[in-house]
Amino acid sequence: MSSTSNKCSAVCALGKKSCNTQARIHEVSYVWTINNFEFHEAEGSFLHSPEFSADSNDQIKWVLLLKPNGDLISDTKDTISFYVEFSLNSAAEKVYAKHNSFVWDSQHKKISISKGVVHEYLRKDKFRSWGRRAFLKKDDNFRNNLLINGQLTIICDIYFSTVLDAISNTSHECKTALPYSNAPDDDLLENLGQLLEHRDLADVVLSVGGQDYPAHKTILAARSPVFAAMFKHDTMKENVQNRIEIEDMNVEVIGDFLKYIYTGKYENLRNKAQDLLAASDKYQLNGLKMVCAEELYRTLSVENAAKILALADMHCVEELKSEVINFIVSESTEVFETESWKKKLGSNFPLVNEVCLALAQRLNKSQKKTD
């Protein structure tokens, strides 16, 4: 037996207007073959691919950038840097995109090198390109397995959405609904958030700053390889006692840390990015780690450049580290006079050396242009 209902939906009760915001994702895969690679390894050289787009009518255009000797003078011997650039010839001012990169090996297999996260690409700004400074190491494996008869082949898959693609507003129309619809359950994140808030069925406690925060082993393990390792073995103290003592995290950030684990959401990072970066690095929450790195980059200034550089180096965020070094090189006179530079990096000789080498490289290029 079937029946229909004339009752208005919950959306109608709220005013018969609704908004559905979606992101239409475009995809483009580009294969870039570089022949006679050794002839491109001259000092200071770099390569741009031809401009490409998803199809012939697409006004969103991309360019790949390869630096055979890395970004910094210290990379010259063993590092290849690789970036995806949002072309200046694109019609849109801004897109959101991520890219996954691969290379062909000697067995004609597609080897994954890097998987990206979504970044904001601005056509006329410093965020026009994203990638990896340490994309490939020029070691024996590279020479023998990835460089085939002197030829390097890179495959780059780009997924992107423009600002206009991401916004689709529609007026709600009241329709008679079937009583037994198979509408998907989109309350998952809200349900998980409630599970965290009410501590239902909690089976482990995180102790931070003398306070206890009940949580769930299954969820922690699913989100973090570090937690998974703790709970996998019966002999681990944390698994036996159902209690994890965390001494290097403060109570101001534990709530945000757990919220991200349970729901993937975050807010008000400005004053917590540094602490959450450390926590996400320790527990291998790579998504949160990149979000914190981007927040730190947005706050970059002459006064805090040394501090952010030290953080990027400590937590191995190579993209942030490279950008901060570039900033310091361009603002070196002011940065070197700050107390932060003297206190944070005064005894970190390897990091200071990287900055000095990058500065020397910039000065050398400037001198060559003058000559």
Short mmCIF file of C-alpha atoms in Angstrom, two decimals:
data_model
loop_
_atom_site.label_atom_id
_atom_site.label_comp_id
_atom_site.label_asym_id
_atom_site.label_seq_id
_atom_site.Cartn_x
_atom_site.Cartn_y
_atom_site.Cartn_z
CA MET A 1 0.00 0.00 0.00
CA SER A 2 1.28 3.45 -0.81
CA SER A 3 0.25 6.88 0.29
CA THR A 4 1.23 10.50 -0.24
CA SER A 5 1.55 13.41 2.13
CA ASN A 6 0.54 17.03 1.64
CA LYS A 7 2.63 18.16 4.55
CA CYS A 8 5.30 20.73 3.81
CA SER A 9 8.89 19.75 4.51
CA ALA A 10 11.02 21.15 7.31
CA VAL A 11 12.70 23.46 4.79
CA CYS A 12 9.32 24.97 3.88
CA ALA A 13 8.62 25.69 7.53
CA LEU A 14 11.75 27.80 7.63
CA GLY A 15 10.50 30.15 4.94
CA LYS A 16 10.29 28.29 1.62
CA LYS A 17 13.73 29.53 0.57
CA SER A 18 16.84 27.43 0.47
CA CYS A 19 20.36 27.52 -0.88
CA ASN A 20 22.32 24.64 -2.32
CA THR A 21 26.03 25.43 -2.49
CA GLN A 22 28.00 23.02 -4.62
CA ALA A 23 31.41 22.86 -6.23
CA ARG A 24 31.54 21.62 -9.80
CA ILE A 25 34.86 19.86 -10.14
CA HIS A 26 36.79 19.98 -13.40
CA GLU A 27 39.59 17.55 -14.17
CA VAL A 28 42.60 17.67 -16.44
CA SER A 29 45.43 15.17 -16.74
CA TYR A 30 48.67 16.29 -18.39
CA VAL A 31 51.68 14.19 -19.39
CA TRP A 32 54.97 16.08 -19.61
CA THR A 33 57.94 14.28 -21.14
CA ILE A 34 61.36 15.89 -20.75
CA ASN A 35 64.03 14.48 -23.04
CA ASN A 36 67.78 14.73 -22.46
CA PHE A 37 67.21 15.66 -18.83
CA GLU A 38 70.91 16.10 -18.04
CA PHE A 39 71.10 19.06 -20.44
CA HIS A 40 68.56 20.88 -18.29
CA GLU A 41 70.57 20.52 -15.08
CA ALA A 42 72.70 23.59 -15.61
CA GLU A 43 72.93 25.88 -12.58
CA GLY A 44 69.88 28.10 -12.17
CA SER A 45 67.91 26.47 -14.98
CA PHE A 46 64.17 25.85 -14.89
CA LEU A 47 61.56 24.52 -17.31
CA HIS A 48 57.97 25.52 -18.08
CA SER A 49 55.58 23.15 -19.83
CA PRO A 50 53.36 24.42 -22.64
CA GLU A 51 50.13 25.98 -21.41
CA PHE A 52 47.21 23.54 -21.21
CA SER A 53 43.56 23.35 -20.14
CA ALA A 54 40.85 20.75 -19.58
CA ASP A 55 39.56 21.13 -23.15
CA SER A 56 39.92 23.46 -26.12
CA ASN A 57 37.15 25.79 -24.92
CA ASP A 58 38.25 25.92 -21.30
CA GLN A 59 39.33 29.38 -20.14
CA ILE A 60 41.15 28.01 -17.09
CA LYS A 61 44.74 27.38 -18.11
CA TRP A 62 47.68 25.76 -16.35
CA VAL A 63 51.46 25.57 -16.66
CA LEU A 64 53.86 23.14 -14.99
CA LEU A 65 57.17 24.40 -13.58
CA LEU A 66 60.18 22.16 -13.00
CA LYS A 67 63.43 23.23 -11.35
CA PRO A 68 66.02 20.47 -12.03
CA ASN A 69 68.30 21.71 -9.23
CA GLY A 70 65.69 22.64 -6.64
CA ASP A 71 64.56 26.02 -5.36
CA LEU A 72 67.52 26.80 -3.16
CA ILE A 73 71.23 26.75 -3.82
CA SER A 74 71.53 24.08 -1.11
CA ASP A 75 69.31 21.79 -3.21
CA THR A 76 71.55 21.83 -6.29
CA LYS A 77 73.11 18.40 -5.90
CA ASP A 78 70.13 16.17 -5.30
CA THR A 79 66.70 17.82 -5.46
CA ILE A 80 64.10 18.49 -8.15
CA SER A 81 61.32 21.01 -7.41
CA PHE A 82 57.93 20.84 -9.14
CA TYR A 83 54.99 23.28 -9.14
CA VAL A 84 51.62 23.76 -10.80
CA GLU A 85 51.00 27.35 -11.90
CA PHE A 86 47.66 29.04 -12.54
CA SER A 87 48.26 30.73 -15.91
CA LEU A 88 48.08 34.49 -16.26
CA ASN A 89 46.11 33.84 -19.44
CA SER A 90 43.20 32.31 -17.50
CA ALA A 91 39.88 34.12 -17.55
CA ALA A 92 39.10 33.59 -13.83
CA GLU A 93 40.86 35.55 -11.10
CA LYS A 94 40.76 32.71 -8.61
CA VAL A 95 40.32 28.93 -8.53
CA TYR A 96 40.46 26.24 -5.89
CA ALA A 97 42.53 23.28 -6.97
CA LYS A 98 44.62 20.32 -5.94
CA HIS A 99 46.97 18.16 -7.97
CA ASN A 100 48.34 14.64 -7.76
CA SER A 101 51.69 13.95 -9.41
CA PHE A 102 53.24 10.77 -10.77
CA VAL A 103 56.24 9.64 -12.82
CA TRP A 104 56.79 6.68 -15.14
CA ASP A 105 59.39 4.16 -14.02
CA SER A 106 61.53 1.78 -16.07
CA GLN A 107 58.81 -0.90 -15.82
CA HIS A 108 56.27 1.49 -17.40
CA LYS A 109 54.42 1.79 -14.12
CA LYS A 110 52.81 4.98 -12.84
CA ILE A 111 54.53 5.83 -9.55
CA SER A 112 52.76 8.24 -7.18
CA ILE A 113 55.09 11.01 -6.00
CA SER A 114 52.79 13.49 -4.28
CA LYS A 115 49.12 13.92 -3.44
CA GLY A 116 48.07 17.50 -2.88
CA VAL A 117 45.45 19.25 -0.80
CA VAL A 118 43.12 21.96 -2.04
CA HIS A 119 44.78 25.37 -2.36
CA GLU A 120 43.54 28.77 -3.45
CA TYR A 121 45.21 29.86 -6.69
CA LEU A 122 45.14 33.61 -7.39
CA ARG A 123 45.96 34.67 -10.95
CA LYS A 124 47.79 37.89 -10.06
CA ASP A 125 49.16 37.08 -6.62
CA LYS A 126 51.93 35.11 -4.87
CA PHE A 127 49.57 32.14 -4.55
CA ARG A 128 49.63 31.53 -8.30
CA SER A 129 51.61 28.29 -7.91
CA TRP A 130 51.72 25.39 -5.46
CA GLY A 131 53.86 22.28 -5.40
CA ARG A 132 56.83 20.66 -3.71
CA ARG A 133 60.35 21.96 -3.30
CA ALA A 134 61.62 18.43 -2.63
CA PHE A 135 59.58 16.72 -5.37
CA LEU A 136 62.23 14.15 -6.35
CA LYS A 137 65.63 13.21 -5.02
CA LYS A 138 68.26 12.71 -7.70
CA ASP A 139 69.55 9.52 -6.10
CA ASP A 140 70.45 6.13 -7.61
CA ASN A 141 66.78 5.14 -7.85
CA PHE A 142 66.04 8.28 -9.84
CA ARG A 143 68.97 7.78 -12.24
CA ASN A 144 68.40 4.05 -12.69
CA ASN A 145 64.64 3.67 -12.45
CA LEU A 146 62.88 6.98 -13.20
CA LEU A 147 65.20 8.56 -15.74
CA ILE A 148 64.65 6.28 -18.71
CA ASN A 149 67.23 6.74 -21.46
CA GLY A 150 67.71 10.27 -20.24
CA GLN A 151 63.97 10.93 -20.34
CA LEU A 152 61.77 11.99 -17.40
CA THR A 153 57.98 11.67 -17.72
CA ILE A 154 55.69 13.44 -15.23
CA ILE A 155 51.93 12.93 -15.08
CA CYS A 156 49.94 15.63 -13.30
CA ASP A 157 46.23 15.25 -12.50
CA ILE A 158 44.58 18.57 -11.58
CA TYR A 159 41.15 18.88 -9.98
CA PHE A 160 39.76 22.40 -9.77
CA SER A 161 36.70 24.58 -9.26
CA THR A 162 36.25 28.27 -9.92
CA VAL A 163 34.54 30.64 -7.51
CA LEU A 164 31.45 30.80 -9.74
CA ASP A 165 31.33 27.00 -9.99
CA ALA A 166 31.24 26.78 -6.22
CA ILE A 167 28.07 28.84 -5.78
CA SER A 168 24.69 27.65 -6.93
CA ASN A 169 21.66 29.23 -5.23
CA THR A 170 18.11 28.07 -5.88
CA SER A 171 14.71 29.05 -4.51
CA HIS A 172 12.98 26.21 -2.74
CA GLU A 173 9.84 24.79 -4.32
CA CYS A 174 7.44 22.88 -2.10
CA LYS A 175 6.75 19.42 -3.51
CA THR A 176 4.73 16.51 -2.22
CA ALA A 177 7.20 13.96 -0.89
CA LEU A 178 6.96 10.22 -0.74
CA PRO A 179 6.72 9.00 2.85
CA TYR A 180 9.44 6.41 2.34
CA SER A 181 12.15 8.27 0.49
CA ASN A 182 15.72 6.99 0.29
CA ALA A 183 17.30 10.37 0.92
CA PRO A 184 20.98 10.05 1.86
CA ASP A 185 21.93 10.67 5.46
CA ASP A 186 24.03 13.84 5.42
CA ASP A 187 24.08 14.20 9.21
CA LEU A 188 27.23 12.13 9.70
CA LEU A 189 29.52 14.98 10.77
CA GLU A 190 26.86 16.43 13.05
CA ASN A 191 26.32 13.01 14.63
CA LEU A 192 30.03 12.52 15.21
CA GLY A 193 30.24 15.99 16.72
CA GLN A 194 27.45 15.09 19.13
CA LEU A 195 29.23 11.86 19.97
CA LEU A 196 32.26 13.89 20.99
CA GLU A 197 30.22 16.45 22.88
CA HIS A 198 28.18 13.96 24.90
CA ARG A 199 30.98 11.35 25.30
CA ASP A 200 28.59 8.49 24.55
CA LEU A 201 30.33 5.09 24.66
CA ALA A 202 33.73 6.71 25.26
CA ASP A 203 36.41 4.09 25.94
CA VAL A 204 39.59 6.14 26.34
CA VAL A 205 40.59 9.35 28.10
CA LEU A 206 43.00 12.01 26.84
CA SER A 207 44.57 13.81 29.79
CA VAL A 208 45.78 17.34 28.99
CA GLY A 209 46.83 19.95 31.53
CA GLY A 210 45.25 18.03 34.41
CA GLN A 211 41.90 17.74 32.66
CA ASP A 212 40.32 14.61 31.18
CA TYR A 213 38.73 14.45 27.73
CA PRO A 214 36.80 11.20 27.01
CA ALA A 215 37.09 9.93 23.44
CA HIS A 216 36.66 6.82 21.29
CA LYS A 217 39.53 4.55 20.29
CA THR A 218 38.00 3.58 16.96
CA ILE A 219 37.62 7.15 15.78
CA LEU A 220 41.06 8.23 17.01
CA ALA A 221 42.67 5.23 15.33
CA ALA A 222 40.82 5.76 12.06
CA ARG A 223 42.02 9.37 11.84
CA SER A 224 45.56 9.11 13.18
CA PRO A 225 48.22 6.44 12.46
CA VAL A 226 49.84 7.34 15.78
CA PHE A 227 46.71 6.58 17.79
CA ALA A 228 46.16 3.46 15.67
CA ALA A 229 49.61 2.17 16.68
CA MET A 230 48.83 2.80 20.35
CA PHE A 231 45.63 0.75 20.26
CA LYS A 232 46.85 -2.04 18.00
CA HIS A 233 49.02 -3.76 20.59
CA ASP A 234 47.75 -5.13 23.89
CA THR A 235 51.06 -4.37 25.59
CA MET A 236 50.91 -0.61 24.98
CA LYS A 237 50.34 1.28 28.22
CA GLU A 238 47.77 3.58 26.65
CA ASN A 239 45.75 0.61 25.41
CA VAL A 240 45.89 -1.24 28.74
CA GLN A 241 45.04 1.78 30.90
CA ASN A 242 42.64 3.37 28.39
CA ARG A 243 44.34 6.65 29.17
CA ILE A 244 46.70 8.84 27.14
CA GLU A 245 48.79 11.43 28.94
CA ILE A 246 49.57 14.30 26.56
CA GLU A 247 52.11 16.64 28.08
CA ASP A 248 52.97 18.75 25.01
CA MET A 249 49.48 20.09 24.31
CA ASN A 250 47.54 22.77 26.19
CA VAL A 251 43.89 22.91 27.13
CA GLU A 252 43.28 25.83 24.75
CA VAL A 253 43.74 23.63 21.68
CA ILE A 254 42.69 20.11 22.73
CA GLY A 255 39.05 20.93 21.95
CA ASP A 256 39.90 22.12 18.44
CA PHE A 257 42.18 19.11 17.96
CA LEU A 258 39.42 16.64 18.84
CA LYS A 259 36.82 18.55 16.85
CA TYR A 260 38.94 18.20 13.72
CA ILE A 261 39.45 14.48 14.36
CA TYR A 262 35.73 13.85 14.75
CA THR A 263 34.27 16.24 12.17
CA GLY A 264 37.09 17.50 9.94
CA LYS A 265 36.05 21.04 10.89
CA TYR A 266 38.10 23.86 12.37
CA GLU A 267 37.60 27.51 13.27
CA ASN A 268 39.42 30.50 14.74
CA LEU A 269 42.88 29.24 13.83
CA ARG A 270 44.63 32.59 14.03
CA ASN A 271 45.74 32.24 17.65
CA LYS A 272 46.03 28.44 17.65
CA ALA A 273 47.73 27.60 14.37
CA GLN A 274 51.17 27.19 15.93
CA ASP A 275 50.03 24.74 18.63
CA LEU A 276 47.72 22.84 16.29
CA LEU A 277 50.52 22.54 13.74
CA ALA A 278 52.66 20.81 16.36
CA ALA A 279 49.80 18.52 17.38
CA SER A 280 48.86 17.63 13.80
CA ASP A 281 52.50 16.86 12.99
CA LYS A 282 52.89 14.61 16.03
CA TYR A 283 49.68 12.66 15.34
CA GLN A 284 50.03 12.75 11.52
CA LEU A 285 46.84 14.67 10.75
CA ASN A 286 48.10 15.92 7.40
CA GLY A 287 44.96 17.83 6.46
CA LEU A 288 45.01 19.89 9.65
CA LYS A 289 48.77 20.33 9.29
CA MET A 290 48.40 21.98 5.88
CA VAL A 291 45.52 24.16 7.07
CA CYS A 292 47.65 25.43 9.97
CA ALA A 293 50.60 26.01 7.64
CA GLU A 294 48.43 28.10 5.32
CA GLU A 295 47.12 30.12 8.27
CA LEU A 296 50.67 30.81 9.42
CA TYR A 297 51.60 31.91 5.91
CA ARG A 298 48.65 34.33 5.84
CA THR A 299 49.98 35.97 9.03
CA LEU A 300 53.59 36.14 7.79
CA SER A 301 55.32 39.44 8.52
CA VAL A 302 58.77 40.87 9.11
CA GLU A 303 58.33 40.47 12.87
CA ASN A 304 57.28 36.81 12.89
CA ALA A 305 59.13 35.48 9.82
CA ALA A 306 61.92 33.88 11.87
CA LYS A 307 59.44 32.21 14.21
CA ILE A 308 57.36 30.78 11.36
CA LEU A 309 60.50 29.59 9.55
CA ALA A 310 61.62 27.73 12.68
CA LEU A 311 58.18 26.11 12.98
CA ALA A 312 58.10 25.08 9.33
CA ASP A 313 61.55 23.53 9.66
CA MET A 314 60.76 21.76 12.93
CA HIS A 315 57.53 20.21 11.60
CA CYS A 316 58.83 19.47 8.09
CA VAL A 317 56.39 21.68 6.15
CA GLU A 318 58.58 22.14 3.09
CA GLU A 319 56.12 24.29 1.12
CA LEU A 320 55.78 26.79 3.99
CA LYS A 321 59.51 26.75 4.67
CA SER A 322 60.32 27.57 1.04
CA GLU A 323 57.81 30.45 0.94
CA VAL A 324 59.09 31.93 4.21
CA ILE A 325 62.72 31.76 3.04
CA ASN A 326 61.72 33.59 -0.14
CA PHE A 327 59.99 36.24 1.98
CA ILE A 328 63.00 36.64 4.29
CA VAL A 329 65.33 36.99 1.31
CA SER A 330 63.14 39.76 -0.12
CA GLU A 331 62.86 41.53 3.26
CA SER A 332 66.26 40.55 4.67
CA THR A 333 67.35 43.97 5.94
CA GLU A 334 64.28 44.35 8.15
CA VAL A 335 64.01 40.70 9.21
CA PHE A 336 67.64 40.42 10.33
CA GLU A 337 67.09 43.35 12.73
CA THR A 338 64.15 41.77 14.58
CA GLU A 339 64.47 40.24 18.03
CA SER A 340 62.68 37.18 16.73
CA TRP A 341 65.47 36.53 14.21
CA LYS A 342 68.16 36.90 16.86
CA LYS A 343 66.40 34.73 19.43
CA LYS A 344 64.77 32.07 17.27
CA LEU A 345 67.49 31.45 14.73
CA GLY A 346 70.63 32.79 16.33
CA SER A 347 71.93 29.30 17.18
CA ASN A 348 70.21 27.33 14.41
CA PHE A 349 73.17 27.37 12.05
CA PRO A 350 71.82 24.94 9.41
CA LEU A 351 68.64 26.98 8.98
CA VAL A 352 70.50 30.30 8.98
CA ASN A 353 72.82 28.82 6.39
CA GLU A 354 69.86 27.94 4.13
CA VAL A 355 68.61 31.51 4.31
CA CYS A 356 72.06 32.93 3.62
CA LEU A 357 72.54 30.63 0.64
CA ALA A 358 69.17 31.64 -0.76
CA LEU A 359 70.07 35.30 -0.25
CA ALA A 360 73.41 34.79 -1.97
CA GLN A 361 71.66 33.13 -4.88
CA ARG A 362 69.25 36.08 -5.18
CA LEU A 363 72.14 38.56 -5.10
CA ASN A 364 74.06 36.55 -7.66
CA LYS A 365 71.12 36.55 -10.07
CA SER A 366 70.63 40.28 -9.52
CA GLN A 367 74.30 40.88 -10.25
CA LYS A 368 74.12 38.89 -13.48
CA LYS A 369 71.18 40.96 -14.66
CA THR A 370 73.12 44.15 -13.92
CA ASP A 371 76.14 42.91 -15.87
#
